Coordinates of N, CA, C and O in Angstrom, one line a residue:
X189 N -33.2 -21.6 43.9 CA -32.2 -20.8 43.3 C -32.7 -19.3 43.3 O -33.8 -19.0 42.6
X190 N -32.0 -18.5 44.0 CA -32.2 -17.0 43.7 C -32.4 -16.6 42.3 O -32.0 -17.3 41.4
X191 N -33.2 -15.3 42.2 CA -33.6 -15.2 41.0 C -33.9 -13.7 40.8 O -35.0 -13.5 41.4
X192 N -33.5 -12.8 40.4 CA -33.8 -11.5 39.9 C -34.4 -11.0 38.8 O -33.5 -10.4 38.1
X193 N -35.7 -11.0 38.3 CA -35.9 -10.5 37.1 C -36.3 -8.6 37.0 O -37.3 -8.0 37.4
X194 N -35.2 -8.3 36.2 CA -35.7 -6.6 35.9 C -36.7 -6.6 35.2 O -37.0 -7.7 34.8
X195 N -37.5 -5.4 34.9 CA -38.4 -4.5 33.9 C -38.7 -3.5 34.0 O -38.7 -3.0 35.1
X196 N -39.2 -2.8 32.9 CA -39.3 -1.3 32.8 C -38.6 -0.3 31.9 O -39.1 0.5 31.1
X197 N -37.4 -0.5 31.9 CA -36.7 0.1 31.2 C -36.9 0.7 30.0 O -38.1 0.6 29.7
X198 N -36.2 1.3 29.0 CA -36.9 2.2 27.6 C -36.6 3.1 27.6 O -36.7 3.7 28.6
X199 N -36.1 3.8 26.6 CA -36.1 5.5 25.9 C -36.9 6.5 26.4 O -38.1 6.5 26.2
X200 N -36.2 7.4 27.0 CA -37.6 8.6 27.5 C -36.5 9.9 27.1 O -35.3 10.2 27.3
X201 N -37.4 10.3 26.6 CA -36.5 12.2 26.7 C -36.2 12.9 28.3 O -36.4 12.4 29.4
X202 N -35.7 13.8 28.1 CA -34.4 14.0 29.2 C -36.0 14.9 30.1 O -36.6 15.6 29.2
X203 N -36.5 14.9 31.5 CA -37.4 15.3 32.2 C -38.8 14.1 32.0 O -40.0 14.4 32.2
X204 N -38.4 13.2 31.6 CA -39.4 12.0 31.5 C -39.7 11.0 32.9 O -39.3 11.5 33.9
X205 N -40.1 10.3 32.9 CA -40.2 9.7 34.1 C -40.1 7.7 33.5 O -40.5 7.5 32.3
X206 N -39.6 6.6 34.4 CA -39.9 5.7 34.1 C -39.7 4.8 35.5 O -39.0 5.3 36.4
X207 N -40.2 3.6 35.7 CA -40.1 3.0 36.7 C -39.9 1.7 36.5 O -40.6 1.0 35.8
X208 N -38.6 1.2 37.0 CA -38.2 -0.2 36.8 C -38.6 -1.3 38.2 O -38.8 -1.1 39.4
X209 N -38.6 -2.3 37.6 CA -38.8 -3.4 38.8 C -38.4 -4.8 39.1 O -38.7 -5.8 38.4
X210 N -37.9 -4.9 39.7 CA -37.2 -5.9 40.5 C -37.8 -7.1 41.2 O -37.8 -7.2 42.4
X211 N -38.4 -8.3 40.0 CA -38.9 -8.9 41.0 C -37.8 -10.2 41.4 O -37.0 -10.6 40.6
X212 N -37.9 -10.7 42.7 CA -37.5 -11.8 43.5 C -38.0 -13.1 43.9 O -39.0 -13.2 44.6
X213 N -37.0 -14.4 43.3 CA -37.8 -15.3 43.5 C -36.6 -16.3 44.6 O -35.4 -16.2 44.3
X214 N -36.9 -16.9 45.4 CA -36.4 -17.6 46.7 C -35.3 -16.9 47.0 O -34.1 -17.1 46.7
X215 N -36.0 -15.5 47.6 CA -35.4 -15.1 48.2 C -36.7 -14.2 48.9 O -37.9 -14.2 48.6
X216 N -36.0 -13.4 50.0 CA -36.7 -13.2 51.6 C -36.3 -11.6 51.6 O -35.1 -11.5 52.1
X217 N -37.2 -10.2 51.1 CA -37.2 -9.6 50.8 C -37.1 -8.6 52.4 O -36.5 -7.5 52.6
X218 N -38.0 -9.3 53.1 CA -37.9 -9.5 54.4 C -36.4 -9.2 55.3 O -36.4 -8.5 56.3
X219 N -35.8 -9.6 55.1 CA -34.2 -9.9 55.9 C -33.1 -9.2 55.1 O -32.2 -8.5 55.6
X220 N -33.3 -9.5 53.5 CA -31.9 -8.8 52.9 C -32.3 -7.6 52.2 O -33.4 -7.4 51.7
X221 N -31.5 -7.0 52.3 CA -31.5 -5.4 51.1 C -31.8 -6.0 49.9 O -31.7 -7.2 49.7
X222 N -32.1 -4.9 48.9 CA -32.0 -4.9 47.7 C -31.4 -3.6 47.1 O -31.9 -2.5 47.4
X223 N -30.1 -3.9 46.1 CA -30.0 -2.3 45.3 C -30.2 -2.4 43.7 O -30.2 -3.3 42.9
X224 N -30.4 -0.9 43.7 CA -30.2 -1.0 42.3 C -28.5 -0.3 41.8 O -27.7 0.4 42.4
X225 N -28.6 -1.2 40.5 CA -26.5 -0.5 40.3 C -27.1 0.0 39.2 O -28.3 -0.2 39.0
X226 N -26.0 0.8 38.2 CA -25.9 1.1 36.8 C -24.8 0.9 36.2 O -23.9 0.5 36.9
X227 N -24.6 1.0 35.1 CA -23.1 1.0 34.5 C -23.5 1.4 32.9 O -24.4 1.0 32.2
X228 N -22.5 2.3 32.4 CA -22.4 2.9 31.3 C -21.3 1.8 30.6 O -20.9 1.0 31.4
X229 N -20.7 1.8 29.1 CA -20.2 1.1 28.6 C -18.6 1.8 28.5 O -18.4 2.7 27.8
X230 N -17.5 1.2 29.7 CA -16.8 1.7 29.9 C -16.2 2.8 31.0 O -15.2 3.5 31.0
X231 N -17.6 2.6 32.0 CA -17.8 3.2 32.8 C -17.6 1.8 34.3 O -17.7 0.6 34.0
X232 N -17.2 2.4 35.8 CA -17.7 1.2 36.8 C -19.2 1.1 37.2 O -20.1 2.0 37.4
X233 N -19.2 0.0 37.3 CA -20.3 -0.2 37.8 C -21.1 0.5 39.1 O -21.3 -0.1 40.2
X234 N -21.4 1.5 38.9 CA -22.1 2.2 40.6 C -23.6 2.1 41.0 O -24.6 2.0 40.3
X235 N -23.5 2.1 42.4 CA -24.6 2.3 43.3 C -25.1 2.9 43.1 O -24.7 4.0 43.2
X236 N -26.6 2.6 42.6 CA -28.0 4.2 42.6 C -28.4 4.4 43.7 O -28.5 5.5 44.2
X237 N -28.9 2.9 44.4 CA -29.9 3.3 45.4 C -30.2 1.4 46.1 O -30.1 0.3 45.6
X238 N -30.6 1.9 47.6 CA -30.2 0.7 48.3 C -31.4 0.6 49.4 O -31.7 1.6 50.0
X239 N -32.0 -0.4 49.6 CA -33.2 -0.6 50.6 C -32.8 -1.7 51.5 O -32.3 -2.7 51.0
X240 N -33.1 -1.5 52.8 CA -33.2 -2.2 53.8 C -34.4 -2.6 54.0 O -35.4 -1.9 53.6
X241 N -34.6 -3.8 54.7 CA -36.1 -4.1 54.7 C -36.4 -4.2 56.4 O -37.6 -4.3 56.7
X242 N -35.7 -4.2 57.0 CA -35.6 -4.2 58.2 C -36.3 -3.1 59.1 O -37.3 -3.2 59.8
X243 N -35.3 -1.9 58.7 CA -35.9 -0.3 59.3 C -35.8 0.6 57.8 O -35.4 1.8 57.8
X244 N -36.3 -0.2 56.7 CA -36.3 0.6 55.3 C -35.9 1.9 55.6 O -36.5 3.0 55.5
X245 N -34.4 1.6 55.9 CA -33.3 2.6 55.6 C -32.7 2.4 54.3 O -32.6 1.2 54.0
X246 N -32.1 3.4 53.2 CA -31.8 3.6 51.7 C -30.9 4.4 51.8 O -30.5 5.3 52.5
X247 N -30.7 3.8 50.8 CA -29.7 5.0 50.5 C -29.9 5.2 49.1 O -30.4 4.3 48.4
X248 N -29.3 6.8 48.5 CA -29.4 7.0 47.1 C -28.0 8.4 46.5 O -27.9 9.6 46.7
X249 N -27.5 7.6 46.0 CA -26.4 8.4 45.1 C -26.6 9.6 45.1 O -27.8 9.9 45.1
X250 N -25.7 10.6 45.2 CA -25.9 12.1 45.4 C -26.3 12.3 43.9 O -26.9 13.4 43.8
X251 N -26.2 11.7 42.6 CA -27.2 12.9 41.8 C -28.9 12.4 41.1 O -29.7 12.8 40.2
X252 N -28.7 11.5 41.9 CA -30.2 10.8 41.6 C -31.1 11.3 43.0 O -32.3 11.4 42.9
X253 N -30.7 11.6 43.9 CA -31.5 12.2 45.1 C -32.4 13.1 45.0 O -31.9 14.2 44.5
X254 N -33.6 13.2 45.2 CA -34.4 13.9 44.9 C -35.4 13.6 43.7 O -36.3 14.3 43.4
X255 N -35.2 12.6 43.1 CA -35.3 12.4 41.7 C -36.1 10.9 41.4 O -37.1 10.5 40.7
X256 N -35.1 10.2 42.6 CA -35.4 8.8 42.0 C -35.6 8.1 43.7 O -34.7 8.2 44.6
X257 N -36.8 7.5 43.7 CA -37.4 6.6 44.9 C -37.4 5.5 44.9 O -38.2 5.0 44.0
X258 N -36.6 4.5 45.6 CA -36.8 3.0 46.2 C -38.2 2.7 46.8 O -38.9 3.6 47.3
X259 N -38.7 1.4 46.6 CA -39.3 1.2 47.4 C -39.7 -0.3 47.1 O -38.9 -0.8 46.3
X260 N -40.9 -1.1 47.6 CA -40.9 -2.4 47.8 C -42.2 -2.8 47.7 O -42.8 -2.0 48.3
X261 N -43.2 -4.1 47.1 CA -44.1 -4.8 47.6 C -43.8 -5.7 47.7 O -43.2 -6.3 46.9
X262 N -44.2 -6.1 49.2 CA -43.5 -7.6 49.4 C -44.4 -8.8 49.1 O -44.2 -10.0 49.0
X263 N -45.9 -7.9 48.8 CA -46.9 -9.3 48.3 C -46.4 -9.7 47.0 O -46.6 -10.9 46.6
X264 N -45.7 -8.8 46.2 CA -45.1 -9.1 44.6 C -43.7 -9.6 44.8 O -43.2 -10.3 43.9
X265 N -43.2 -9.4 45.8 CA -41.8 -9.9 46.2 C -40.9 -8.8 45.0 O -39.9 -9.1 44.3
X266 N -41.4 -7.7 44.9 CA -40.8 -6.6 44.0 C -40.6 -5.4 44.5 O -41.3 -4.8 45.3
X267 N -39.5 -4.9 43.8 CA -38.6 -3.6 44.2 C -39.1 -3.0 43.6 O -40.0 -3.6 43.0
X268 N -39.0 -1.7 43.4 CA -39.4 -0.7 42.2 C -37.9 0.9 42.5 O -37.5 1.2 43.6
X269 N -37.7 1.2 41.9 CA -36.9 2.4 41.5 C -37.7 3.4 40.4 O -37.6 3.3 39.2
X270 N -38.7 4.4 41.3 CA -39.1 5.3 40.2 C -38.1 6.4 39.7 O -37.4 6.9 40.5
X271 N -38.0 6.7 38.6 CA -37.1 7.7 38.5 C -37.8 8.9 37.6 O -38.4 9.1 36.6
X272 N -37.3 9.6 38.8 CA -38.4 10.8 38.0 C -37.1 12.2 37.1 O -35.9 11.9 36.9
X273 N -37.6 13.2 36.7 CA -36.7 14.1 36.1 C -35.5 13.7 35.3 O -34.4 14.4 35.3
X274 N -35.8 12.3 34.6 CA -34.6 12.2 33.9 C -33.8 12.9 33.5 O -34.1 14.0 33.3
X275 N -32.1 12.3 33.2 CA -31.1 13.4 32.6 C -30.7 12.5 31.9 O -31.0 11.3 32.1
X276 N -29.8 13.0 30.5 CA -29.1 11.9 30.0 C -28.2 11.4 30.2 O -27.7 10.6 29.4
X277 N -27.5 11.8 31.7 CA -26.5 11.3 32.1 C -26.9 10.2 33.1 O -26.1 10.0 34.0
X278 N -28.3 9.4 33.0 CA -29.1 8.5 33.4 C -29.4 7.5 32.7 O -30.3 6.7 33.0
X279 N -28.4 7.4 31.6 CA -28.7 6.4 30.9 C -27.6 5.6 31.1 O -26.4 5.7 31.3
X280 N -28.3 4.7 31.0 CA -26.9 2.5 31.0 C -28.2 2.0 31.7 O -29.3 2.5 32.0
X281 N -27.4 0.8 32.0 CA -27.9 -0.5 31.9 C -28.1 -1.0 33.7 O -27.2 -1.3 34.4
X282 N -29.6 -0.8 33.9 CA -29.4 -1.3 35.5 C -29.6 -1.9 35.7 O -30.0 -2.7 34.8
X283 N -29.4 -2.5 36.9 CA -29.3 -3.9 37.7 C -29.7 -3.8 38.9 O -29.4 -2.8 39.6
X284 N -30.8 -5.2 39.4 CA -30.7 -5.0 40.6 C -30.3 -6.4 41.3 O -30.8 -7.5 40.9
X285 N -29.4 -6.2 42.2 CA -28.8 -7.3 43.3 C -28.8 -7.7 44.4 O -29.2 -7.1 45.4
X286 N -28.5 -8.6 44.4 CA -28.8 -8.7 46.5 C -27.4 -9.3 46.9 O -26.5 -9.4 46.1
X287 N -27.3 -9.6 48.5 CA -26.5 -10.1 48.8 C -27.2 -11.4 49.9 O -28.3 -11.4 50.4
X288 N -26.1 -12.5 49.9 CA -26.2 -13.6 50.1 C -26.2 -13.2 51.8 O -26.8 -14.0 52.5
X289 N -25.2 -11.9 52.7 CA -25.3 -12.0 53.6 C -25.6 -10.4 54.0 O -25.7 -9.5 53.2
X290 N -25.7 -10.3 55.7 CA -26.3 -8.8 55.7 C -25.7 -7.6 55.3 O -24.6 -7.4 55.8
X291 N -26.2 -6.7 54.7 CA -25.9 -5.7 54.1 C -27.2 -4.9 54.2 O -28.3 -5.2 53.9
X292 N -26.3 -3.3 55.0 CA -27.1 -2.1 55.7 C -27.3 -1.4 54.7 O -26.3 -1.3 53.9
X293 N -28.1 -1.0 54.5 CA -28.0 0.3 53.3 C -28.2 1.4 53.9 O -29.1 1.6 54.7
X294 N -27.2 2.4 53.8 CA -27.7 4.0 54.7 C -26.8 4.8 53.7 O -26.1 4.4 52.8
X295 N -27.1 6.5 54.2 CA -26.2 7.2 53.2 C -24.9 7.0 53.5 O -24.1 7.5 52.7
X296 N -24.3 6.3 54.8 CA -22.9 6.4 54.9 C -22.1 5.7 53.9 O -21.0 6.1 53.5
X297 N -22.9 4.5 53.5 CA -22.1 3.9 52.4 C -22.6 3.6 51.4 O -23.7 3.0 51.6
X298 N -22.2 4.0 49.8 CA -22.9 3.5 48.9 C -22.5 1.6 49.0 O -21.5 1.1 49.5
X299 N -23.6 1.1 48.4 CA -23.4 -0.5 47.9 C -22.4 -0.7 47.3 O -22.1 0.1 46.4
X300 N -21.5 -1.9 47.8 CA -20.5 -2.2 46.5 C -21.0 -3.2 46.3 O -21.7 -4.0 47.0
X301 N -20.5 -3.2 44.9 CA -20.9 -4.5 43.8 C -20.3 -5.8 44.4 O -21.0 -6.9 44.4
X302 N -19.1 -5.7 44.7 CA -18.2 -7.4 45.3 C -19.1 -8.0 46.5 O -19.1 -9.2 46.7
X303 N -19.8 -7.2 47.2 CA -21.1 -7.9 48.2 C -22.3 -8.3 47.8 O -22.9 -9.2 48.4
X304 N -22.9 -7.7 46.6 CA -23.8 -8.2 46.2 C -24.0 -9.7 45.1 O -24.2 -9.7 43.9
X305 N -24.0 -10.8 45.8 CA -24.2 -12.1 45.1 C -24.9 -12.4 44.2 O -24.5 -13.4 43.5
X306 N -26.3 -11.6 43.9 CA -27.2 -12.2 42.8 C -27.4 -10.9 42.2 O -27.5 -9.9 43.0
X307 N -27.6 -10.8 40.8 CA -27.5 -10.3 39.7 C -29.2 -10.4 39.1 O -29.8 -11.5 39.4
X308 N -29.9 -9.7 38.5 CA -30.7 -9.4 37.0 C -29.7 -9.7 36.4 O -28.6 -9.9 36.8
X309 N -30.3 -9.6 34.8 CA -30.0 -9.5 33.8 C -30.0 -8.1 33.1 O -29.8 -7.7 32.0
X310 N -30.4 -7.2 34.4 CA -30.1 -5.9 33.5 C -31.1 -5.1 32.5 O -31.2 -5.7 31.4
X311 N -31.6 -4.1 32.8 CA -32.4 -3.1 31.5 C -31.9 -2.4 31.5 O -31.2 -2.0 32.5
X312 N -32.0 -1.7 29.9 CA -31.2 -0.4 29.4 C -32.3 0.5 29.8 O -33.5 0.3 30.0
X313 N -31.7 1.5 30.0 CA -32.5 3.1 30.3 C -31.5 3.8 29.3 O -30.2 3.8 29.4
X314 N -32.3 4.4 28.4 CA -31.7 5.3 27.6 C -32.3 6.8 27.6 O -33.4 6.8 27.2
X315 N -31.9 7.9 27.9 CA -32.7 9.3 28.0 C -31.6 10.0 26.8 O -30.4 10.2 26.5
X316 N -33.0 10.3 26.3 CA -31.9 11.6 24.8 C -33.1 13.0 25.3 O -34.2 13.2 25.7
X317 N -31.8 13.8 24.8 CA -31.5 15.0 25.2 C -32.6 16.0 24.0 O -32.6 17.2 24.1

């Protein structure tokens, strides 16, 4: 059974830094993407940032660019999303997902959520101002 577990997450003041991670269990880090999403309460659920493992092509949301880096160990079978220069409009609850079949990540498209099959349980990121 696929398995997503987040960490990292926590309160940082607004130019803070924090790094979440994404580890993966039977599943092949190798073959499928991984993204990270967000969602505020009341807000949709959107694409931060998206890795291919193929030709580690990504993609990343025009206001996290610059800011916040994907990346992967595959000996940990773990993602990571550093996020650097927090804002507080960086704060909700992320997730990271996969899909069951192939999905490209590039800047042409952000990730949608209805392709992505497996779910975390989600960390809060909260940044005060």
């Amino acid at each position: 059974q696929v398995q997503l577990v987040e960490s990292g997450g926590g309160v940082v003041q607004a130019g803070g830094s924090l790094t979440l991670a994404c580890t993966v269990s039977e599943f092949s880090l190798d073959y499928y993407a991984i993204a990270w999403f967000r969602q505020d309460p009341g807000k949709e659920r959107e694409g931060v940032s998206c890795f291919t493992s193929s030709d580690e092509s990504t993609y990343y949301v025009d206001s996290v660019k610059g800011r916040f880096t994907i990346s992967r160990d595959n000996a940990k079978n773990t993602v990571y999303l550093q996020m650097n220069d927090l804002k507080p409009e960086d704060t909700a609850v992320y997730y990271c997902a996969a899909p069951s079949d192939y999905w490209y990540c590039s800047q042409r498209a952000a990730p949608r959520a209805p392709y992505f099959d497996y779910w975390g349980q989600g960390t809060q990121v909260t940044v005060s101002s």
